[in-house]
Short mmCIF file of C-alpha atoms in Angstrom, two decimals:
data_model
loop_
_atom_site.label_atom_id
_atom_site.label_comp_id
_atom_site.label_asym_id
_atom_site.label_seq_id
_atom_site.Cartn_x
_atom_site.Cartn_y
_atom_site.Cartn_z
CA UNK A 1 78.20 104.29 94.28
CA UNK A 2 78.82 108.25 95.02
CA UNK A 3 82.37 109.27 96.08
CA UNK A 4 83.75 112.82 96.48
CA UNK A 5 86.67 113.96 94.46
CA UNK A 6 89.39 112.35 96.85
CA UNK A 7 92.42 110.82 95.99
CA UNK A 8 90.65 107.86 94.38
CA UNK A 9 93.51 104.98 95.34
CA UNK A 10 92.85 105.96 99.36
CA UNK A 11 89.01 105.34 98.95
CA UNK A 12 88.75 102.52 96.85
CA UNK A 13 91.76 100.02 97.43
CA UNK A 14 91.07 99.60 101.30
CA UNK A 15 88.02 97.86 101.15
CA UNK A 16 88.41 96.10 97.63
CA UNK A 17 89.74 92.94 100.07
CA UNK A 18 86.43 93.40 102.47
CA UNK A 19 88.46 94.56 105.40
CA UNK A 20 86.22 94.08 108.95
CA UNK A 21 86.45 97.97 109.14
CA UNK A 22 86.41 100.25 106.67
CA UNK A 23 88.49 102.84 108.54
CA UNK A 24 91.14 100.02 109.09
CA UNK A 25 94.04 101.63 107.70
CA UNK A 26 93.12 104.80 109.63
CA UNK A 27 92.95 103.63 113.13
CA UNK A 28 95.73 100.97 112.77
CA UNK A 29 98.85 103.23 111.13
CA UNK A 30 100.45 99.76 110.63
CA UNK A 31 98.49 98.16 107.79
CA UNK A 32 100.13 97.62 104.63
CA UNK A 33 98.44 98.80 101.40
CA UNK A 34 99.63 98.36 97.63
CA UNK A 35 98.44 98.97 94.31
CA UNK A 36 96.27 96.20 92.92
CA UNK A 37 95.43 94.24 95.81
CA UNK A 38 93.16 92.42 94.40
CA UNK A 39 96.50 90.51 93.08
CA UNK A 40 96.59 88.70 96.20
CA UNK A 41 93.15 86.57 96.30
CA UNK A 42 92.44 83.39 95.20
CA UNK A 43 90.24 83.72 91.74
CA UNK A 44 88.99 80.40 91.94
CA UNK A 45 86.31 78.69 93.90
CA UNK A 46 88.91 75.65 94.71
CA UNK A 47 91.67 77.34 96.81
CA UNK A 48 89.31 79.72 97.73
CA UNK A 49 87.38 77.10 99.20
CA UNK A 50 90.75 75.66 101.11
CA UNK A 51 90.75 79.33 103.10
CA UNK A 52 92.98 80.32 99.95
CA UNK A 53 95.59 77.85 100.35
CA UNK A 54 97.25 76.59 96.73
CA UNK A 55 101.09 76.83 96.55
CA UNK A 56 101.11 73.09 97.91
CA UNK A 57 97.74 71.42 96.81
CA UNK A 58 97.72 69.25 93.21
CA UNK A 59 97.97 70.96 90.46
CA UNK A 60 95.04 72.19 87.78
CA UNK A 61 94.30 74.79 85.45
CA UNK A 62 94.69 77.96 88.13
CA UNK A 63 97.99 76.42 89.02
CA UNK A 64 100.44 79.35 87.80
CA UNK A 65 98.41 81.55 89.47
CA UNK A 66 99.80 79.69 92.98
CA UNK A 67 102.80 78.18 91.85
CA UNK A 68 104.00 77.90 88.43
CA UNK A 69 106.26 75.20 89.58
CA UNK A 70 103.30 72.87 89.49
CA UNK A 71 102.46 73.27 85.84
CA UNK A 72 105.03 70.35 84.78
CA UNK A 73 103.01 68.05 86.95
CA UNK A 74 100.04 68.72 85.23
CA UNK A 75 98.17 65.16 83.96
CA UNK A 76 96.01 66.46 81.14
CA UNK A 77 96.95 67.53 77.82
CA UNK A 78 94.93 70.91 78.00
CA UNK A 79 92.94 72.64 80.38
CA UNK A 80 90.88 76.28 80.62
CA UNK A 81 89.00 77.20 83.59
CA UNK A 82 86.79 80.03 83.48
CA UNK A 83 85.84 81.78 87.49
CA UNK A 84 83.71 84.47 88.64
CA UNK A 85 83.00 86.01 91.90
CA UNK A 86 79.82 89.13 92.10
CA UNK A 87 82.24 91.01 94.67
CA UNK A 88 81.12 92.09 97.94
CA UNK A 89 77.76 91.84 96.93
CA UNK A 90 76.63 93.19 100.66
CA UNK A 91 77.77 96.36 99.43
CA UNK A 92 77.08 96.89 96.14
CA UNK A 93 75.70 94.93 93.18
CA UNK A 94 78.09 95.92 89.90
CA UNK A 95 81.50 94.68 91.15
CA UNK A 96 83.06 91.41 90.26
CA UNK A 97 86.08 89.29 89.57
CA UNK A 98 86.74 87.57 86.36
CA UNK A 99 89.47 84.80 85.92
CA UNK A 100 90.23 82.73 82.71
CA UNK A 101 92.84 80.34 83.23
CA UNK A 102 94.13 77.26 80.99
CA UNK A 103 97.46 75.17 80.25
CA UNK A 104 98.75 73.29 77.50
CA UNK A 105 101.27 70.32 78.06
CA UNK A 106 104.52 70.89 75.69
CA UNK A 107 105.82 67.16 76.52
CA UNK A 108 106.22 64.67 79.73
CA UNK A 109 107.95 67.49 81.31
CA UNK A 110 106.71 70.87 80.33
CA UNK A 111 103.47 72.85 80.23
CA UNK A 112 103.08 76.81 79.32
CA UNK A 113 99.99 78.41 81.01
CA UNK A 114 97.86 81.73 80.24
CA UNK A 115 95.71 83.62 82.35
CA UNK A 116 93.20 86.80 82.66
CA UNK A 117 92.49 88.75 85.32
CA UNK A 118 89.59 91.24 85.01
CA UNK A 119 88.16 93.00 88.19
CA UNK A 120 85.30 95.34 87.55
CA UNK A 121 84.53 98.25 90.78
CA UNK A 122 81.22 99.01 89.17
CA UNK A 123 80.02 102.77 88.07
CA UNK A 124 81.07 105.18 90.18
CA UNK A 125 79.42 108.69 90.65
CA UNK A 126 81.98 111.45 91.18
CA UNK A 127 81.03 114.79 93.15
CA UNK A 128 83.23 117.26 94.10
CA UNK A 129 83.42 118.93 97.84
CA UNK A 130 80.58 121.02 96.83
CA UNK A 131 78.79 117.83 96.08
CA UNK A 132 78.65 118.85 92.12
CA UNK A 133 78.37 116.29 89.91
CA UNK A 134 81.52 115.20 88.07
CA UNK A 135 80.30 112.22 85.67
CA UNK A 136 80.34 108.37 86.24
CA UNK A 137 82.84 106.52 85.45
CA UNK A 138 83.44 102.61 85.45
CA UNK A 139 87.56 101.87 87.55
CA UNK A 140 88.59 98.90 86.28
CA UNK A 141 92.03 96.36 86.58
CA UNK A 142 93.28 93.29 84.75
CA UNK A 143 96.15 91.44 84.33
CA UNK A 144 97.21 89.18 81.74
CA UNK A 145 99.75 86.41 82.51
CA UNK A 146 102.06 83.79 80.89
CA UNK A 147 104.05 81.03 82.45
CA UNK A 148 105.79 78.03 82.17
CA UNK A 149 106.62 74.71 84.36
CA UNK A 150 109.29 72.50 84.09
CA UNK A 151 110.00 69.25 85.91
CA UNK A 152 113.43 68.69 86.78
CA UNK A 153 112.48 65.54 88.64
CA UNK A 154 110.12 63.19 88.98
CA UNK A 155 109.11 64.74 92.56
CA UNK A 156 110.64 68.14 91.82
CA UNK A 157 109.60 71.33 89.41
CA UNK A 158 110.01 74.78 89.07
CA UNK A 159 108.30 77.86 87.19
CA UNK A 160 108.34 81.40 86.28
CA UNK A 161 105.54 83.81 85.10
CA UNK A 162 105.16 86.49 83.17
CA UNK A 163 102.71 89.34 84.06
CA UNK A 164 101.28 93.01 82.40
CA UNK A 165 98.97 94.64 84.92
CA UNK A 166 96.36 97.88 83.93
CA UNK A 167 95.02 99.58 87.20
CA UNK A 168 92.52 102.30 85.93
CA UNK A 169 91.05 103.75 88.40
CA UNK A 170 90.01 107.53 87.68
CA UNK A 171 89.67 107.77 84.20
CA UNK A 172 89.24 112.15 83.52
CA UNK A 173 86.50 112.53 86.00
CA UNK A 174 89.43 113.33 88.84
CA UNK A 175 91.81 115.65 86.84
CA UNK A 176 93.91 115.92 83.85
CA UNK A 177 96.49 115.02 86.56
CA UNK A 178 95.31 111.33 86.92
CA UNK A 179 95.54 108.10 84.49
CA UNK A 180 95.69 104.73 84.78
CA UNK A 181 98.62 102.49 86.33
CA UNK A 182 100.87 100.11 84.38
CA UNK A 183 102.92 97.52 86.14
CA UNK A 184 105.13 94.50 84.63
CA UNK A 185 105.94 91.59 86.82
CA UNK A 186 107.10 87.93 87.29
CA UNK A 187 106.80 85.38 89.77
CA UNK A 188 108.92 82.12 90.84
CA UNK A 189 107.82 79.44 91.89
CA UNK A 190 109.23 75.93 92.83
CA UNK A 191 107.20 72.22 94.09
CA UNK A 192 108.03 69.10 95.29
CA UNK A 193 105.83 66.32 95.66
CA UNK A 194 106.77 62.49 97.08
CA UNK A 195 104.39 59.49 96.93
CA UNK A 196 104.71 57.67 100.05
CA UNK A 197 103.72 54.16 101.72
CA UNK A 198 103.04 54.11 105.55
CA UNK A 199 101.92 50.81 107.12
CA UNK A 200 98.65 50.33 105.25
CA UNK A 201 98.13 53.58 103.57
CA UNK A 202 99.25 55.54 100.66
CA UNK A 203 100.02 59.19 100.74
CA UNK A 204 100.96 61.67 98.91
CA UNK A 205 103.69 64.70 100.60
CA UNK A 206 103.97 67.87 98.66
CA UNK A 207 105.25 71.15 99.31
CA UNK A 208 105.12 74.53 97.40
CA UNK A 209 106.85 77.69 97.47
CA UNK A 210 106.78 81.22 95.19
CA UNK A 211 107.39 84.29 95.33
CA UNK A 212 104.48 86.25 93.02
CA UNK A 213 104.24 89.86 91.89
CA UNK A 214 107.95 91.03 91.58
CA UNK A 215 107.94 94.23 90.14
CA UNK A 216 107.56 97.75 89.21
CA UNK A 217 106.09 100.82 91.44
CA UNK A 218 102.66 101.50 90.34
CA UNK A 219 101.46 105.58 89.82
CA UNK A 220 98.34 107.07 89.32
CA UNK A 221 99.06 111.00 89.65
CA UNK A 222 102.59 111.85 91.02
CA UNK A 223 105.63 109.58 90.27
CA UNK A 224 106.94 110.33 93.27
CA UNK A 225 103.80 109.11 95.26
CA UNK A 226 104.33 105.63 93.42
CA UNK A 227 102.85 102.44 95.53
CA UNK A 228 104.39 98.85 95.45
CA UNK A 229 102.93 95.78 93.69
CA UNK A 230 101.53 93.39 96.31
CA UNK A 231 104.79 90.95 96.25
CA UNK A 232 104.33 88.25 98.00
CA UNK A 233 106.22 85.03 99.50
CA UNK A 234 104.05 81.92 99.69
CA UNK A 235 104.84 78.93 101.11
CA UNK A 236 102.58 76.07 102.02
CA UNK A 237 102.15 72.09 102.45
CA UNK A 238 99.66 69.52 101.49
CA UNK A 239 99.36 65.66 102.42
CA UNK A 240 97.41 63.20 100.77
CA UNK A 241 95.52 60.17 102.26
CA UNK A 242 94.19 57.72 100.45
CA UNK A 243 91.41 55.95 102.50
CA UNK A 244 90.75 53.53 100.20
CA UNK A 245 90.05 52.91 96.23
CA UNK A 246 87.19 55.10 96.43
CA UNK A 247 88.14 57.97 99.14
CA UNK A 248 90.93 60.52 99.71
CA UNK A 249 91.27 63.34 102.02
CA UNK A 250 94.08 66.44 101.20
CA UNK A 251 94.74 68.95 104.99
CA UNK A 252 96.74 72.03 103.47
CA UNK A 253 98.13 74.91 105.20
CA UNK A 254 99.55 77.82 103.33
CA UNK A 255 101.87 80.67 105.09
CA UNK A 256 101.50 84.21 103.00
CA UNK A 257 103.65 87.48 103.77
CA UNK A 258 103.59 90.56 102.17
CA UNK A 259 107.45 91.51 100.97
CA UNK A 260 106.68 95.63 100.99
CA UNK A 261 107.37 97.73 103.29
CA UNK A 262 105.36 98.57 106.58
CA UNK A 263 104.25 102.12 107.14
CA UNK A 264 106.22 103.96 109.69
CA UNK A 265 104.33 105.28 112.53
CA UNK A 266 105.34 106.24 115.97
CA UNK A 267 105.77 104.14 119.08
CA UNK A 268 105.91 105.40 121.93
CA UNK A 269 104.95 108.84 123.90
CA UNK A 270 103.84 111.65 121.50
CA UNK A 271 102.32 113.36 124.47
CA UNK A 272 103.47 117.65 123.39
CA UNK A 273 105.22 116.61 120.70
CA UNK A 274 102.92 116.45 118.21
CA UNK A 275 104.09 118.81 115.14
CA UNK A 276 107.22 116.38 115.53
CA UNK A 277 106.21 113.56 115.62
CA UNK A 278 104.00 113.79 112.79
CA UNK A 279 107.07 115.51 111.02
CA UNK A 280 108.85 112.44 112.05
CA UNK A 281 106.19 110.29 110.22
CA UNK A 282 106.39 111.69 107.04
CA UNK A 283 109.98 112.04 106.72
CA UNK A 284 110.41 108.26 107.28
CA UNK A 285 107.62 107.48 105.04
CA UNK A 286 109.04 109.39 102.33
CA UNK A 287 111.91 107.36 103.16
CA UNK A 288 109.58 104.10 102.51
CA UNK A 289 108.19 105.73 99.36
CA UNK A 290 111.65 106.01 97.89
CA UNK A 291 113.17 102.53 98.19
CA UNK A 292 113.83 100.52 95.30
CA UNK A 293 111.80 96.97 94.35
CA UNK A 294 114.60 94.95 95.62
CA UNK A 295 115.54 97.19 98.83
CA UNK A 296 111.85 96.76 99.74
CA UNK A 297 111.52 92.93 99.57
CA UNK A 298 114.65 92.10 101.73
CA UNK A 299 113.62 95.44 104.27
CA UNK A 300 110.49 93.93 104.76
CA UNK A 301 111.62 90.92 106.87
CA UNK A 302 112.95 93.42 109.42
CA UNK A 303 111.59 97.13 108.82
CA UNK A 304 107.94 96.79 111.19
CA UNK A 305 108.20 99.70 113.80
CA UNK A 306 106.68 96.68 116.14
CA UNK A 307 109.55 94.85 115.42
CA UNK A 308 109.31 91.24 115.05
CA UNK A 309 106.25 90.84 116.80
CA UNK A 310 104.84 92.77 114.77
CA UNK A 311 106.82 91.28 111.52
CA UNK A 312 104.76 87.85 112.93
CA UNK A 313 101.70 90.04 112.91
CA UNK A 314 102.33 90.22 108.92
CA UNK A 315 102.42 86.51 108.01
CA UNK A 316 98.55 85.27 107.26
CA UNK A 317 97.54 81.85 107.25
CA UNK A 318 95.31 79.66 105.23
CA UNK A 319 94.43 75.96 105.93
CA UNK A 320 91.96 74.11 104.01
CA UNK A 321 90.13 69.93 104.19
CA UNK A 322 89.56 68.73 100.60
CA UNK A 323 87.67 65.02 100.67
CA UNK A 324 87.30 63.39 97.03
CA UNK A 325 84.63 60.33 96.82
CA UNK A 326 85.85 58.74 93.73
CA UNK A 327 87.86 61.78 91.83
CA UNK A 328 84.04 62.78 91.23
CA UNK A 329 82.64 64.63 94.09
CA UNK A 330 84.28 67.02 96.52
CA UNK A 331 83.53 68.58 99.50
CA UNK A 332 85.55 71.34 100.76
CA UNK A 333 86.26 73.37 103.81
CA UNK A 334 88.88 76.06 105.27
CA UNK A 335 89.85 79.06 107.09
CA UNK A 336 91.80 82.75 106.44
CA UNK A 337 93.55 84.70 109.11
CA UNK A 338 94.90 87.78 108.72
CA UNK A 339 95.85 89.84 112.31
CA UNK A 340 93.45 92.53 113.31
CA UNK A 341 96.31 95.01 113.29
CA UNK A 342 97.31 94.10 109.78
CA UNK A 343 93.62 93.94 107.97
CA UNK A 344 91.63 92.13 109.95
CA UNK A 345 90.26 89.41 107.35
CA UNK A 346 89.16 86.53 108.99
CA UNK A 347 86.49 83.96 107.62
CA UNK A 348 85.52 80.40 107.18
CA UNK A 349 85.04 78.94 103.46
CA UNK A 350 82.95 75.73 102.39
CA UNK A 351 82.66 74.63 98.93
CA UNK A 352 81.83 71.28 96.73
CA UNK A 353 82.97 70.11 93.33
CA UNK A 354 82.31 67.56 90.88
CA UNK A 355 84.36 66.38 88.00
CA UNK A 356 82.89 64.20 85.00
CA UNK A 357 84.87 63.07 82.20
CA UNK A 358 85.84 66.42 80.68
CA UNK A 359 83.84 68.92 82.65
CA UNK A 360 84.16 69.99 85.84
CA UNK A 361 82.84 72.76 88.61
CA UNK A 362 83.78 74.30 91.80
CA UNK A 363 81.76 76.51 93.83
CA UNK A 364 82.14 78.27 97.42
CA UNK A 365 80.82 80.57 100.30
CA UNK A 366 82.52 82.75 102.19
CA UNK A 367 81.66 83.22 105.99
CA UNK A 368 83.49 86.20 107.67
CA UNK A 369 84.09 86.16 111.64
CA UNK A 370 82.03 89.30 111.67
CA UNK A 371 78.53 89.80 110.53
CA UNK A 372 79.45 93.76 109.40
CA UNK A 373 82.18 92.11 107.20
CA UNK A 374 81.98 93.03 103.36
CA UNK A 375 83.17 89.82 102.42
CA UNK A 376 79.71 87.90 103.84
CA UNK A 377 77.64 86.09 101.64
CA UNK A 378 80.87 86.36 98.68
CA UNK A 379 80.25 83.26 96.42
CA UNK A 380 82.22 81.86 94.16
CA UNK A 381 81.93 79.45 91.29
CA UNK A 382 84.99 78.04 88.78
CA UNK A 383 84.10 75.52 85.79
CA UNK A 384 86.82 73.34 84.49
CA UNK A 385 87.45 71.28 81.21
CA UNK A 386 90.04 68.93 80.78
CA UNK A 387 90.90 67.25 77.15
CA UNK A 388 93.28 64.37 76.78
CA UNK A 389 94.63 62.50 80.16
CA UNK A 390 98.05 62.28 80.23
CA UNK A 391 98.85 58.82 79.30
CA UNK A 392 96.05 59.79 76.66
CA UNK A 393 98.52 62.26 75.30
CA UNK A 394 101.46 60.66 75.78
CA UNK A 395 101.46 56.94 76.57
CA UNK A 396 101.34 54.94 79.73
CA UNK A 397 104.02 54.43 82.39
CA UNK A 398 104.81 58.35 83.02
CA UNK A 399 104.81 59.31 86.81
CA UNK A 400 102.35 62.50 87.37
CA UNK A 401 101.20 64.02 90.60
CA UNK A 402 97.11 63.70 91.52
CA UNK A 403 95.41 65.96 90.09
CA UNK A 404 91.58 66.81 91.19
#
């Protein structure tokens, strides 16, 4: 991959989430961008499978990635789950994302959970605007994560996460000028979950809701031009059938929203007013640039020059099928939307799993709307090994959620 010496964070993070268009951000003034947005998709082939719903759905080993509120409902003693994704693998053939996630139960109430992040942009060949060659270098970003769930109820939990993030994305090769990005956040997260009797069947009603990434500006160059984290307010449901002894269906629908700020841009008639309006622009961005962590989240129910149309425009969806045959085999389906004006991601996702005794693995396919998408023919694949069953661990008669 050749890229001239350009401000590396306007090149790169665009695309990293396989937006329909790579000039997306150019001809629609009013998508959000943040540092590290690879923060804000599913690592795992399960919830990516469910169109990246997982706030609501039962919890497993990638559960404090979702919702840390989940983790006290956990129903095995331990658990690690390893996932990897070759990214946009229509493009290029050196990028990928790594996850490593796993739990450990601390009682009939508690669990503490761990996690790794690593996403890897390839080499990179850097030229200059006289197309000189200015070395390779290898961007790179991880995060490393702690968390812990609690179960205040039986139906009811919540959680909090720890998390250090490392965005390096120019190395030397752009300037003594640039280094890498540091960030520290948390996340909160709270579940509920209600087994239920209607007429003949048995269900099982949960709902999730968190609020991830909460925390410092990231900068690569200039303090001042310091981006936000990718915070982010999830909330989502997931019901439960069970069809019989044998079968069990899960429908999940997950509502995401970016809590950062929307680029200002100008509505409305520019016609001779050009050096204005543009003035106009980046005075008010400026403006955006400047506000603090906490003035950002609560702005950004209310700031979209579109107003709230456009703050609708901002919310993206995710709604996912999950059918079990026997808490053995799985087959999985569900779709992504994200508004053309604010990204344009939209695809379908299939995937199957199987589970036996202590192993266990998860795979999926992404199919975008659009055949030029980046994200076509993304795959990807999550093993899973669970030790000890709860009542293993710690007796019989203790009320857990399902767990797949």
């Amino acid at each position: 991959m050749t890229l001239s010496k350009l401000p590396l964070r306007f090149v790169l993070l665009p695309g990293l989430l396989g937006l329909s268009v790579a000039a997306t951000a150019q001809n629609n003034p009013n998508t959000i961008t943040t540092a590290v947005p690879i923060l804000t998709l599913s690592p795992d082939a399960r919830s990516a499978a469910l169109g990246e719903a997982g706030v609501a759905i039962s919890p497993d080993a990638n559960s404090s990635y979702y919702n840390a509120g989940k983790l006290g409902f956990v129903t095995h003693k331990y658990s690690v789950s390893p996932s990897y994704s070759p990214w946009l693998r229509g493009v290029t053939d050196d990028m990928g994302l790594a996850y490593l996630s796993g739990f450990a139960k601390l009682g009939q109430r508690s669990a503490i959970s761990g996690s790794l992040m690593y996403f890897d942009l390839g080499t990179i060949q850097y030229r200059d605007e006289n197309n000189t060659d200015k070395g390779d270098f290898n961007p790179k970003e991880y995060a490393v994560s702690v968390a812990y769930g609690q179960k205040l109820s039986d139906n009811f939990g919540v959680g909090v996460a720890a998390r250090y993030i490392r965005s390096n994305l120019t190395g030397s090769s752009l300037g003594n000028d640039a280094k890498p990005g540091n960030a520290a956040a948390v996340d909160l997260g709270a579940y509920y979950t209600k087994d239920l009797t209607i007429g003949p069947s048995d269900y099982n009603l949960a709902f999730g809701a968190a609020i991830a990434n909460i925390g410092n500006k990231i900068t690569y160059t200039d303090p001042v031009q310091a981006d936000f984290l990718p915070t982010n307010l999830k909330i989502g449901t997931a019901i439960t059938r069970e069809l019989d002894a044998y079968n069990k269906i899960t429908l999940t629908v997950d509502a995401n929203k970016l809590l950062v700020p929307t680029p200002y841009y100008f509505v409305g008639d520019s016609a001779g007013r050009g050096k204005e309006v543009t003035a106009l622009i980046k005075s008010k961005n400026d403006e955006i640039r400047a506000k603090s962590i906490v003035g950002g989240i609560f702005g950004s129910f209310s700031d979209a020059p579109g107003g709230f149309s456009e703050e609708l425009k901002e919310i993206n969806l995710s709604a996912g099928m999950e059918y079990w045959y026997n808490d053995l085999l799985a087959a999985r389906v569900g779709y992504f939307y994200e508004n053309k004006d604010k990204g344009d991601r939209q695809y379908l996702s299939f995937g199957l799993g199987v589970r036996y005794q202590v192993f266990g693995v998860d795979g999926t396919y992404l199919v975008p709307n659009s055949r030029a998408n980046p994200l076509s023919q993304t795959i990807r694949v999550s093993l899973h090994f669970n030790f000890n069953k709860f009542e293993e661990a710690f007796g019989p008669g203790n009320d857990t959620a399902p767990v797949n």
